[in-house]
Amino acid sequence: MTSKQLAVMDIHGSDPLARLFIQKWNVSPIGAALFFIVAGIVYAGILPRFWGFPLEIDGVNLLNIVLVFPVAGYFYVRQPASILRTYESIARYLREEDDYHFFHLDKIKANHARPIWWLIGSGFGLLGAWFGITFSIQHYQEYWYSANGLEIFLVQTIRFLAYYCIGVAASRHIATSIELNNLFEHADLPLTVDADRLEVFRTVKNFALEFVGAAAIIALNLGLQPLLIDPPMPEYAIYVALYFIVAPVSFFLPLWEAHLRMSRIKNVMLDRLNYDFQEESQRLYRKLDNNTRTGVYSKEAETLNRLEQSIQTVSRATDWPFQGTTFYRLFVTVVSPFFLVIYEIFVNIASNLFVPN
């Protein structure tokens, strides 16, 4: 029998790590974050002492241990509940003739169950681990994280898991965006002047911003690298390019069909109202032309006035499921990991221009 509601495990799909750690072992978001912190303390603070390396962690690795990897694990575990809440907020706006509880739900479950989503995460994790292993082999026994084969294995395994979490979270976001756009295509969306006051738009916008916010925190690793070390190329350039492509696109992707749907509804209403206004104005013109008595056209004049007000009201309605200030929030969030680098570049340019050599 087909289930009539979604569950968090449906969002996990066929992800093997989610089935093991979340469904079987019941790992919480905080637990996932603590795992990466404790693992970092072990492989960076304890084990290197046995290999004869002093306690010296550069800023990038410290940032990974205390912030980037824990945020990746936390968001990986927490994201499915946010996705589930977003789906539920849209269900009430679907057209009555659409059998949401069978057709749409089964389609959503099938999409999230596709192995491609966790395979993307695996590929991203392997890419990150491969870059790390390559660098460690090139500098074998030179740093604490390349002290020996066991240390390299431990560090890059944790790195793989963190990058896996990031990759799966991104692929889940894509899968959810596809289904949200399908649902919006079948939804009767109301026009509104303030989109943030409508629960469905607020929920979807927050879902999109949550992903961008998590991506920005993770990208602090990229934003601070030029200030702390010489970033390894081409790995650094690839990750920066991916971030500035993925972060903005990930915000608009789940909202795009809602925007198109709202634009269509708004344009249909405006076309109809303008047509009625033209018809009523023609009717008034004929009365004015055929009658010399005053007051016989007051009904038509009142109708025209109401239609004009309706046209102005509909014209003011937004055709984006968020307010304009959200664009500024998005821009600041995306660029924020690189503020210090931008500031340093600005200071250097100003110094070269105004301070004599």
mmCIF file of C-alpha atoms in Angstrom:
data_model
loop_
_atom_site.group_PDB
_atom_site.id
_atom_site.type_symbol
_atom_site.label_atom_id
_atom_site.label_comp_id
_atom_site.label_asym_id
_atom_site.label_seq_id
_atom_site.Cartn_x
_atom_site.Cartn_y
_atom_site.Cartn_z
ATOM 1 C CA MET A 1 0.000 0.000 0.000
ATOM 2 C CA THR A 2 1.312 3.456 -0.850
ATOM 3 C CA SER A 3 2.288 5.611 2.096
ATOM 4 C CA LYS A 4 0.213 8.780 2.336
ATOM 5 C CA GLN A 5 2.905 10.940 3.874
ATOM 6 C CA LEU A 6 6.600 11.611 3.621
ATOM 7 C CA ALA A 7 9.084 10.725 6.339
ATOM 8 C CA VAL A 8 12.665 11.802 6.967
ATOM 9 C CA MET A 9 13.903 8.393 5.822
ATOM 10 C CA ASP A 10 12.293 9.080 2.431
ATOM 11 C CA ILE A 11 14.545 12.127 2.093
ATOM 12 C CA HIS A 12 17.574 10.000 3.019
ATOM 13 C CA GLY A 13 16.706 7.783 0.064
ATOM 14 C CA SER A 14 19.353 5.153 -0.653
ATOM 15 C CA ASP A 15 22.176 7.070 1.046
ATOM 16 C CA PRO A 16 24.149 4.287 2.815
ATOM 17 C CA LEU A 17 25.719 6.594 5.425
ATOM 18 C CA ALA A 18 22.337 8.044 6.380
ATOM 19 C CA ARG A 19 20.883 4.559 6.751
ATOM 20 C CA LEU A 20 23.753 3.460 8.986
ATOM 21 C CA PHE A 21 24.464 6.525 11.115
ATOM 22 C CA ILE A 22 21.074 8.268 11.253
ATOM 23 C CA GLN A 23 18.414 5.593 10.807
ATOM 24 C CA LYS A 24 20.229 2.737 12.579
ATOM 25 C CA TRP A 25 22.455 4.520 15.106
ATOM 26 C CA ASN A 26 20.185 7.560 15.509
ATOM 27 C CA VAL A 27 23.017 10.101 15.249
ATOM 28 C CA SER A 28 21.766 13.650 15.913
ATOM 29 C CA PRO A 29 23.016 16.832 14.193
ATOM 30 C CA ILE A 30 24.941 17.762 17.350
ATOM 31 C CA GLY A 31 26.353 14.239 17.514
ATOM 32 C CA ALA A 32 27.617 14.478 13.932
ATOM 33 C CA ALA A 33 29.265 17.831 14.668
ATOM 34 C CA LEU A 34 30.909 16.468 17.822
ATOM 35 C CA PHE A 35 32.214 13.445 15.903
ATOM 36 C CA PHE A 36 34.230 15.684 13.575
ATOM 37 C CA ILE A 37 35.506 17.821 16.459
ATOM 38 C CA VAL A 38 36.639 14.790 18.500
ATOM 39 C CA ALA A 39 38.144 13.117 15.420
ATOM 40 C CA GLY A 40 40.076 16.318 14.677
ATOM 41 C CA ILE A 41 41.410 16.487 18.235
ATOM 42 C CA VAL A 42 42.556 12.862 17.994
ATOM 43 C CA TYR A 43 44.275 13.007 14.586
ATOM 44 C CA ALA A 44 45.677 16.533 14.949
ATOM 45 C CA GLY A 45 46.285 16.959 18.681
ATOM 46 C CA ILE A 46 46.988 13.508 20.123
ATOM 47 C CA LEU A 47 48.351 11.059 17.545
ATOM 48 C CA PRO A 48 51.045 13.360 16.065
ATOM 49 C CA ARG A 49 52.681 13.516 19.517
ATOM 50 C CA PHE A 50 53.288 9.763 19.296
ATOM 51 C CA TRP A 51 54.970 10.251 15.926
ATOM 52 C CA GLY A 52 57.308 12.857 17.421
ATOM 53 C CA PHE A 53 55.620 15.986 16.038
ATOM 54 C CA PRO A 54 54.988 19.002 18.313
ATOM 55 C CA LEU A 55 51.486 20.435 18.659
ATOM 56 C CA GLU A 56 51.308 22.866 15.740
ATOM 57 C CA ILE A 57 48.083 23.204 13.777
ATOM 58 C CA ASP A 58 47.880 25.821 11.038
ATOM 59 C CA GLY A 59 44.876 28.074 10.802
ATOM 60 C CA VAL A 60 43.220 26.192 7.922
ATOM 61 C CA ASN A 61 43.295 22.802 9.648
ATOM 62 C CA LEU A 62 42.148 24.381 12.905
ATOM 63 C CA LEU A 63 39.237 26.026 11.065
ATOM 64 C CA ASN A 64 38.324 22.678 9.515
ATOM 65 C CA ILE A 65 38.342 20.915 12.894
ATOM 66 C CA VAL A 66 36.357 23.454 14.909
ATOM 67 C CA LEU A 67 34.002 24.866 12.268
ATOM 68 C CA VAL A 68 33.936 23.614 8.671
ATOM 69 C CA PHE A 69 33.761 19.847 9.178
ATOM 70 C CA PRO A 70 31.366 20.063 12.176
ATOM 71 C CA VAL A 71 29.018 22.357 10.204
ATOM 72 C CA ALA A 72 29.124 19.917 7.273
ATOM 73 C CA GLY A 73 28.163 17.025 9.557
ATOM 74 C CA TYR A 74 25.518 19.027 11.419
ATOM 75 C CA PHE A 75 23.828 20.259 8.243
ATOM 76 C CA TYR A 76 24.009 16.813 6.598
ATOM 77 C CA VAL A 77 21.962 15.310 9.450
ATOM 78 C CA ARG A 78 19.630 18.295 9.942
ATOM 79 C CA GLN A 79 18.810 19.058 6.291
ATOM 80 C CA PRO A 80 16.243 16.252 5.672
ATOM 81 C CA ALA A 81 13.902 17.610 8.371
ATOM 82 C CA SER A 82 14.032 21.044 6.733
ATOM 83 C CA ILE A 83 13.303 19.479 3.336
ATOM 84 C CA LEU A 84 10.343 17.566 4.766
ATOM 85 C CA ARG A 85 8.918 20.742 6.327
ATOM 86 C CA THR A 86 9.245 22.548 2.990
ATOM 87 C CA TYR A 87 7.339 19.852 1.102
ATOM 88 C CA GLU A 88 4.549 19.917 3.671
ATOM 89 C CA SER A 89 4.145 23.696 3.378
ATOM 90 C CA ILE A 90 3.454 23.466 -0.356
ATOM 91 C CA ALA A 91 1.003 20.549 -0.235
ATOM 92 C CA ARG A 92 -1.955 22.707 0.820
ATOM 93 C CA TYR A 93 -1.635 24.891 -2.308
ATOM 94 C CA LEU A 94 -1.836 22.066 -4.829
ATOM 95 C CA ARG A 95 -4.875 22.041 -7.072
ATOM 96 C CA GLU A 96 -7.670 19.823 -5.822
ATOM 97 C CA GLU A 97 -7.641 17.639 -8.927
ATOM 98 C CA ASP A 98 -4.019 16.641 -8.231
ATOM 99 C CA ASP A 99 -3.732 13.553 -6.035
ATOM 100 C CA TYR A 100 -0.771 14.764 -3.996
ATOM 101 C CA HIS A 101 -0.823 11.847 -1.562
ATOM 102 C CA PHE A 102 -0.234 9.290 -4.280
ATOM 103 C CA PHE A 103 1.231 10.732 -7.469
ATOM 104 C CA HIS A 104 3.429 13.521 -6.076
ATOM 105 C CA LEU A 105 4.546 11.709 -2.942
ATOM 106 C CA ASP A 106 5.550 8.581 -4.825
ATOM 107 C CA LYS A 107 7.435 10.699 -7.334
ATOM 108 C CA ILE A 108 9.248 12.577 -4.553
ATOM 109 C CA LYS A 109 10.216 9.322 -2.839
ATOM 110 C CA ALA A 110 11.466 7.808 -6.091
ATOM 111 C CA ASN A 111 13.548 10.875 -6.886
ATOM 112 C CA HIS A 112 15.235 10.987 -3.470
ATOM 113 C CA ALA A 113 15.856 7.229 -3.621
ATOM 114 C CA ARG A 114 18.015 7.544 -6.738
ATOM 115 C CA PRO A 115 21.634 6.465 -6.023
ATOM 116 C CA ILE A 116 22.988 9.351 -8.109
ATOM 117 C CA TRP A 117 22.580 11.746 -5.181
ATOM 118 C CA TRP A 118 24.850 9.902 -2.744
ATOM 119 C CA LEU A 119 27.192 8.917 -5.584
ATOM 120 C CA ILE A 120 27.738 12.638 -6.186
ATOM 121 C CA GLY A 121 28.651 12.955 -2.522
ATOM 122 C CA SER A 122 31.017 9.996 -2.827
ATOM 123 C CA GLY A 123 32.681 11.577 -5.849
ATOM 124 C CA PHE A 124 33.090 14.888 -4.045
ATOM 125 C CA GLY A 125 34.499 13.097 -0.990
ATOM 126 C CA LEU A 126 36.946 11.081 -3.098
ATOM 127 C CA LEU A 127 38.036 14.254 -4.895
ATOM 128 C CA GLY A 128 38.796 15.991 -1.610
ATOM 129 C CA ALA A 129 40.589 12.948 -0.199
ATOM 130 C CA TRP A 130 42.597 12.488 -3.405
ATOM 131 C CA PHE A 131 43.860 16.068 -3.295
ATOM 132 C CA GLY A 132 44.793 15.581 0.371
ATOM 133 C CA ILE A 133 46.529 12.232 -0.203
ATOM 134 C CA THR A 134 48.474 13.614 -3.178
ATOM 135 C CA PHE A 135 49.727 16.578 -1.147
ATOM 136 C CA SER A 136 50.591 14.388 1.855
ATOM 137 C CA ILE A 137 52.590 11.941 -0.272
ATOM 138 C CA GLN A 138 54.497 14.814 -1.853
ATOM 139 C CA HIS A 139 55.379 16.046 1.669
ATOM 140 C CA TYR A 140 55.664 12.658 3.363
ATOM 141 C CA GLN A 141 56.861 12.902 7.005
ATOM 142 C CA GLU A 142 57.249 16.671 6.589
ATOM 143 C CA TYR A 143 54.059 17.635 8.452
ATOM 144 C CA TRP A 144 52.020 16.025 11.212
ATOM 145 C CA TYR A 145 49.225 15.058 8.803
ATOM 146 C CA SER A 146 51.756 13.184 6.603
ATOM 147 C CA ALA A 147 53.725 11.597 9.449
ATOM 148 C CA ASN A 148 53.067 8.042 8.242
ATOM 149 C CA GLY A 149 50.569 5.945 6.332
ATOM 150 C CA LEU A 150 48.197 5.526 9.289
ATOM 151 C CA GLU A 151 48.035 9.265 9.946
ATOM 152 C CA ILE A 152 47.398 9.994 6.277
ATOM 153 C CA PHE A 153 44.651 7.350 6.234
ATOM 154 C CA LEU A 154 42.926 8.751 9.350
ATOM 155 C CA VAL A 155 43.095 12.384 8.242
ATOM 156 C CA GLN A 156 41.897 11.718 4.705
ATOM 157 C CA THR A 157 39.130 9.365 5.876
ATOM 158 C CA ILE A 158 37.676 12.162 8.030
ATOM 159 C CA ARG A 159 38.203 14.559 5.148
ATOM 160 C CA PHE A 160 36.332 12.150 2.847
ATOM 161 C CA LEU A 161 33.408 11.930 5.294
ATOM 162 C CA ALA A 162 33.192 15.727 5.636
ATOM 163 C CA TYR A 163 33.309 16.258 1.889
ATOM 164 C CA TYR A 164 30.798 13.427 1.449
ATOM 165 C CA CYS A 165 28.409 15.283 3.771
ATOM 166 C CA ILE A 166 28.888 18.464 1.758
ATOM 167 C CA GLY A 167 28.371 16.699 -1.575
ATOM 168 C CA VAL A 168 25.264 14.803 -0.442
ATOM 169 C CA ALA A 169 23.751 17.945 1.091
ATOM 170 C CA ALA A 170 24.273 19.750 -2.226
ATOM 171 C CA SER A 171 22.808 16.882 -4.262
ATOM 172 C CA ARG A 172 19.822 16.617 -1.884
ATOM 173 C CA HIS A 173 19.268 20.318 -2.428
ATOM 174 C CA ILE A 174 19.196 19.742 -6.192
ATOM 175 C CA ALA A 175 16.797 16.795 -5.852
ATOM 176 C CA THR A 176 14.510 18.834 -3.597
ATOM 177 C CA SER A 177 14.632 21.828 -5.940
ATOM 178 C CA ILE A 178 13.522 19.630 -8.844
ATOM 179 C CA GLU A 179 10.540 18.358 -6.874
ATOM 180 C CA LEU A 180 9.660 21.786 -5.481
ATOM 181 C CA ASN A 181 9.550 23.173 -8.997
ATOM 182 C CA ASN A 182 7.276 20.300 -10.039
ATOM 183 C CA LEU A 183 4.966 21.012 -7.107
ATOM 184 C CA PHE A 184 4.887 24.753 -7.791
ATOM 185 C CA GLU A 185 3.898 23.987 -11.367
ATOM 186 C CA HIS A 186 0.716 22.355 -10.014
ATOM 187 C CA ALA A 187 0.045 24.857 -7.242
ATOM 188 C CA ASP A 188 -2.534 27.620 -7.064
ATOM 189 C CA LEU A 189 -0.343 30.333 -5.617
ATOM 190 C CA PRO A 190 -1.974 33.472 -4.238
ATOM 191 C CA LEU A 191 -0.689 36.880 -5.210
ATOM 192 C CA THR A 192 0.768 38.879 -2.362
ATOM 193 C CA VAL A 193 2.414 42.239 -1.798
ATOM 194 C CA ASP A 194 4.598 40.894 1.029
ATOM 195 C CA ALA A 195 5.818 37.385 0.147
ATOM 196 C CA ASP A 196 7.469 36.944 3.545
ATOM 197 C CA ARG A 197 4.059 36.959 5.217
ATOM 198 C CA LEU A 198 2.941 33.890 3.277
ATOM 199 C CA GLU A 199 4.015 30.740 5.089
ATOM 200 C CA VAL A 200 4.780 28.670 1.993
ATOM 201 C CA PHE A 201 7.063 31.325 0.486
ATOM 202 C CA ARG A 202 8.742 31.985 3.804
ATOM 203 C CA THR A 203 9.436 28.287 4.296
ATOM 204 C CA VAL A 204 10.906 27.742 0.817
ATOM 205 C CA LYS A 205 12.973 30.932 1.048
ATOM 206 C CA ASN A 206 14.361 29.872 4.429
ATOM 207 C CA PHE A 207 15.143 26.425 3.024
ATOM 208 C CA ALA A 208 17.166 28.030 0.223
ATOM 209 C CA LEU A 209 18.908 30.479 2.551
ATOM 210 C CA GLU A 210 19.790 27.707 5.009
ATOM 211 C CA PHE A 211 21.771 25.942 2.324
ATOM 212 C CA VAL A 212 23.508 29.147 1.229
ATOM 213 C CA GLY A 213 24.318 29.976 4.867
ATOM 214 C CA ALA A 214 25.821 26.524 5.472
ATOM 215 C CA ALA A 215 27.785 26.836 2.235
ATOM 216 C CA ALA A 216 29.116 30.241 3.320
ATOM 217 C CA ILE A 217 30.305 28.886 6.681
ATOM 218 C CA ILE A 218 32.020 25.972 4.969
ATOM 219 C CA ALA A 219 33.540 28.399 2.456
ATOM 220 C CA LEU A 220 35.325 30.234 5.291
ATOM 221 C CA ASN A 221 37.980 27.600 4.715
ATOM 222 C CA LEU A 222 38.413 29.023 1.213
ATOM 223 C CA GLY A 223 38.076 32.662 2.187
ATOM 224 C CA LEU A 224 40.786 32.558 4.854
ATOM 225 C CA GLN A 225 43.281 30.281 3.114
ATOM 226 C CA PRO A 226 45.109 33.092 1.253
ATOM 227 C CA LEU A 227 45.640 34.853 4.616
ATOM 228 C CA LEU A 228 46.937 31.764 6.397
ATOM 229 C CA ILE A 229 48.809 29.659 3.837
ATOM 230 C CA ASP A 230 49.696 29.496 0.171
ATOM 231 C CA PRO A 231 46.581 27.727 -1.214
ATOM 232 C CA PRO A 232 47.310 24.498 -3.127
ATOM 233 C CA MET A 233 46.561 24.880 -6.831
ATOM 234 C CA PRO A 234 44.542 23.857 -8.786
ATOM 235 C CA GLU A 235 42.446 22.472 -5.911
ATOM 236 C CA TYR A 236 41.834 25.923 -4.427
ATOM 237 C CA ALA A 237 40.750 27.502 -7.717
ATOM 238 C CA ILE A 238 38.332 24.623 -8.413
ATOM 239 C CA TYR A 239 36.641 24.910 -5.024
ATOM 240 C CA VAL A 240 36.345 28.719 -5.194
ATOM 241 C CA ALA A 241 34.821 28.544 -8.681
ATOM 242 C CA LEU A 242 32.384 25.842 -7.569
ATOM 243 C CA TYR A 243 31.343 27.894 -4.544
ATOM 244 C CA PHE A 244 30.567 31.079 -6.472
ATOM 245 C CA ILE A 245 28.554 29.079 -9.006
ATOM 246 C CA VAL A 246 26.733 26.722 -6.651
ATOM 247 C CA ALA A 247 25.839 29.160 -3.827
ATOM 248 C CA PRO A 248 23.752 31.689 -5.828
ATOM 249 C CA VAL A 249 22.252 29.026 -8.108
ATOM 250 C CA SER A 250 21.259 26.925 -5.091
ATOM 251 C CA PHE A 251 19.185 29.827 -3.769
ATOM 252 C CA PHE A 252 17.224 30.503 -6.970
ATOM 253 C CA LEU A 253 16.871 26.873 -8.082
ATOM 254 C CA PRO A 254 14.051 25.834 -5.687
ATOM 255 C CA LEU A 255 12.261 29.167 -6.202
ATOM 256 C CA TRP A 256 12.410 29.464 -9.977
ATOM 257 C CA GLU A 257 9.169 27.692 -10.896
ATOM 258 C CA ALA A 258 7.350 29.570 -8.119
ATOM 259 C CA HIS A 259 8.550 32.816 -9.737
ATOM 260 C CA LEU A 260 7.393 31.680 -13.188
ATOM 261 C CA ARG A 261 4.050 30.523 -11.797
ATOM 262 C CA MET A 262 3.486 33.799 -9.931
ATOM 263 C CA SER A 263 4.411 35.777 -13.055
ATOM 264 C CA ARG A 264 1.931 33.798 -15.153
ATOM 265 C CA ILE A 265 -0.869 34.256 -12.617
ATOM 266 C CA LYS A 266 -0.129 37.960 -12.313
ATOM 267 C CA ASN A 267 -0.018 38.479 -16.091
ATOM 268 C CA VAL A 268 -3.269 36.536 -16.646
ATOM 269 C CA MET A 269 -5.036 38.663 -14.036
ATOM 270 C CA LEU A 270 -3.645 41.901 -15.477
ATOM 271 C CA ASP A 271 -4.622 40.886 -19.011
ATOM 272 C CA ARG A 272 -8.156 40.135 -17.873
ATOM 273 C CA LEU A 273 -8.495 43.315 -15.823
ATOM 274 C CA ASN A 274 -7.116 45.481 -18.638
ATOM 275 C CA TYR A 275 -9.486 43.825 -21.095
ATOM 276 C CA ASP A 276 -12.431 44.503 -18.790
ATOM 277 C CA PHE A 277 -11.236 48.095 -18.322
ATOM 278 C CA GLN A 278 -11.115 48.599 -22.089
ATOM 279 C CA GLU A 279 -14.579 47.075 -22.544
ATOM 280 C CA GLU A 280 -16.035 49.228 -19.780
ATOM 281 C CA SER A 281 -14.382 52.362 -21.145
ATOM 282 C CA GLN A 282 -15.890 51.642 -24.572
ATOM 283 C CA ARG A 283 -19.300 51.212 -22.975
ATOM 284 C CA LEU A 284 -18.888 54.532 -21.144
ATOM 285 C CA TYR A 285 -17.757 56.268 -24.323
ATOM 286 C CA ARG A 286 -20.857 55.102 -26.179
ATOM 287 C CA LYS A 287 -23.109 56.382 -23.374
ATOM 288 C CA LEU A 288 -21.354 59.735 -23.333
ATOM 289 C CA ASP A 289 -21.690 60.001 -27.077
ATOM 290 C CA ASN A 290 -25.392 59.093 -27.165
ATOM 291 C CA ASN A 291 -26.690 60.844 -24.028
ATOM 292 C CA THR A 292 -26.705 64.471 -23.049
ATOM 293 C CA ARG A 293 -28.142 63.912 -19.579
ATOM 294 C CA THR A 294 -25.704 63.927 -16.706
ATOM 295 C CA GLY A 295 -25.511 61.061 -14.277
ATOM 296 C CA VAL A 296 -26.536 58.251 -16.644
ATOM 297 C CA TYR A 297 -22.983 56.985 -16.834
ATOM 298 C CA SER A 298 -22.186 57.023 -13.087
ATOM 299 C CA LYS A 299 -22.360 53.204 -12.865
ATOM 300 C CA GLU A 300 -19.818 52.751 -15.653
ATOM 301 C CA ALA A 301 -17.546 55.392 -14.096
ATOM 302 C CA GLU A 302 -17.613 53.592 -10.746
ATOM 303 C CA THR A 303 -16.829 50.288 -12.457
ATOM 304 C CA LEU A 304 -13.892 51.896 -14.251
ATOM 305 C CA ASN A 305 -12.592 53.290 -10.972
ATOM 306 C CA ARG A 306 -12.788 49.860 -9.301
ATOM 307 C CA LEU A 307 -11.038 48.198 -12.241
ATOM 308 C CA GLU A 308 -8.284 50.821 -12.182
ATOM 309 C CA GLN A 309 -7.726 50.217 -8.466
ATOM 310 C CA SER A 310 -7.665 46.459 -9.066
ATOM 311 C CA ILE A 311 -5.072 46.871 -11.832
ATOM 312 C CA GLN A 312 -2.881 48.975 -9.542
ATOM 313 C CA THR A 313 -3.238 46.455 -6.710
ATOM 314 C CA VAL A 314 -2.327 43.482 -8.875
ATOM 315 C CA SER A 315 0.566 45.420 -10.443
ATOM 316 C CA ARG A 316 2.058 45.975 -6.984
ATOM 317 C CA ALA A 317 1.933 42.252 -6.204
ATOM 318 C CA THR A 318 5.353 40.626 -6.224
ATOM 319 C CA ASP A 319 6.194 37.918 -8.749
ATOM 320 C CA TRP A 320 9.096 36.573 -6.639
ATOM 321 C CA PRO A 321 8.432 34.414 -3.556
ATOM 322 C CA PHE A 322 10.538 36.728 -1.382
ATOM 323 C CA GLN A 323 11.044 40.407 -0.736
ATOM 324 C CA GLY A 324 13.665 42.510 -2.518
ATOM 325 C CA THR A 325 15.809 42.814 0.605
ATOM 326 C CA THR A 326 16.527 39.095 0.309
ATOM 327 C CA PHE A 327 18.805 39.855 -2.657
ATOM 328 C CA TYR A 328 21.050 41.909 -0.361
ATOM 329 C CA ARG A 329 21.059 39.157 2.264
ATOM 330 C CA LEU A 330 22.001 36.640 -0.400
ATOM 331 C CA PHE A 331 24.833 38.778 -1.761
ATOM 332 C CA VAL A 332 26.278 39.486 1.679
ATOM 333 C CA THR A 333 26.021 35.813 2.672
ATOM 334 C CA VAL A 334 27.748 34.556 -0.480
ATOM 335 C CA VAL A 335 30.580 37.089 -0.335
ATOM 336 C CA SER A 336 31.037 37.083 3.466
ATOM 337 C CA PRO A 337 33.671 34.281 3.589
ATOM 338 C CA PHE A 338 35.957 36.438 1.459
ATOM 339 C CA PHE A 339 35.481 39.771 3.258
ATOM 340 C CA LEU A 340 38.915 39.685 4.897
ATOM 341 C CA VAL A 341 40.631 38.831 1.610
ATOM 342 C CA ILE A 342 38.743 41.604 -0.185
ATOM 343 C CA TYR A 343 39.660 44.014 2.618
ATOM 344 C CA GLU A 344 43.345 43.083 2.367
ATOM 345 C CA ILE A 345 43.295 43.539 -1.414
ATOM 346 C CA PHE A 346 41.626 46.949 -0.980
ATOM 347 C CA VAL A 347 44.228 48.007 1.604
ATOM 348 C CA ASN A 348 47.092 46.924 -0.665
ATOM 349 C CA ILE A 349 45.655 48.822 -3.635
ATOM 350 C CA ALA A 350 45.102 51.927 -1.491
ATOM 351 C CA SER A 351 48.642 51.696 -0.128
ATOM 352 C CA ASN A 352 50.130 51.462 -3.627
ATOM 353 C CA LEU A 353 48.100 54.457 -4.769
ATOM 354 C CA PHE A 354 48.574 56.851 -1.862
ATOM 355 C CA VAL A 355 51.741 55.755 -0.084
ATOM 356 C CA PRO A 356 54.967 56.529 -1.953
ATOM 357 C CA ASN A 357 57.396 53.644 -2.377
#
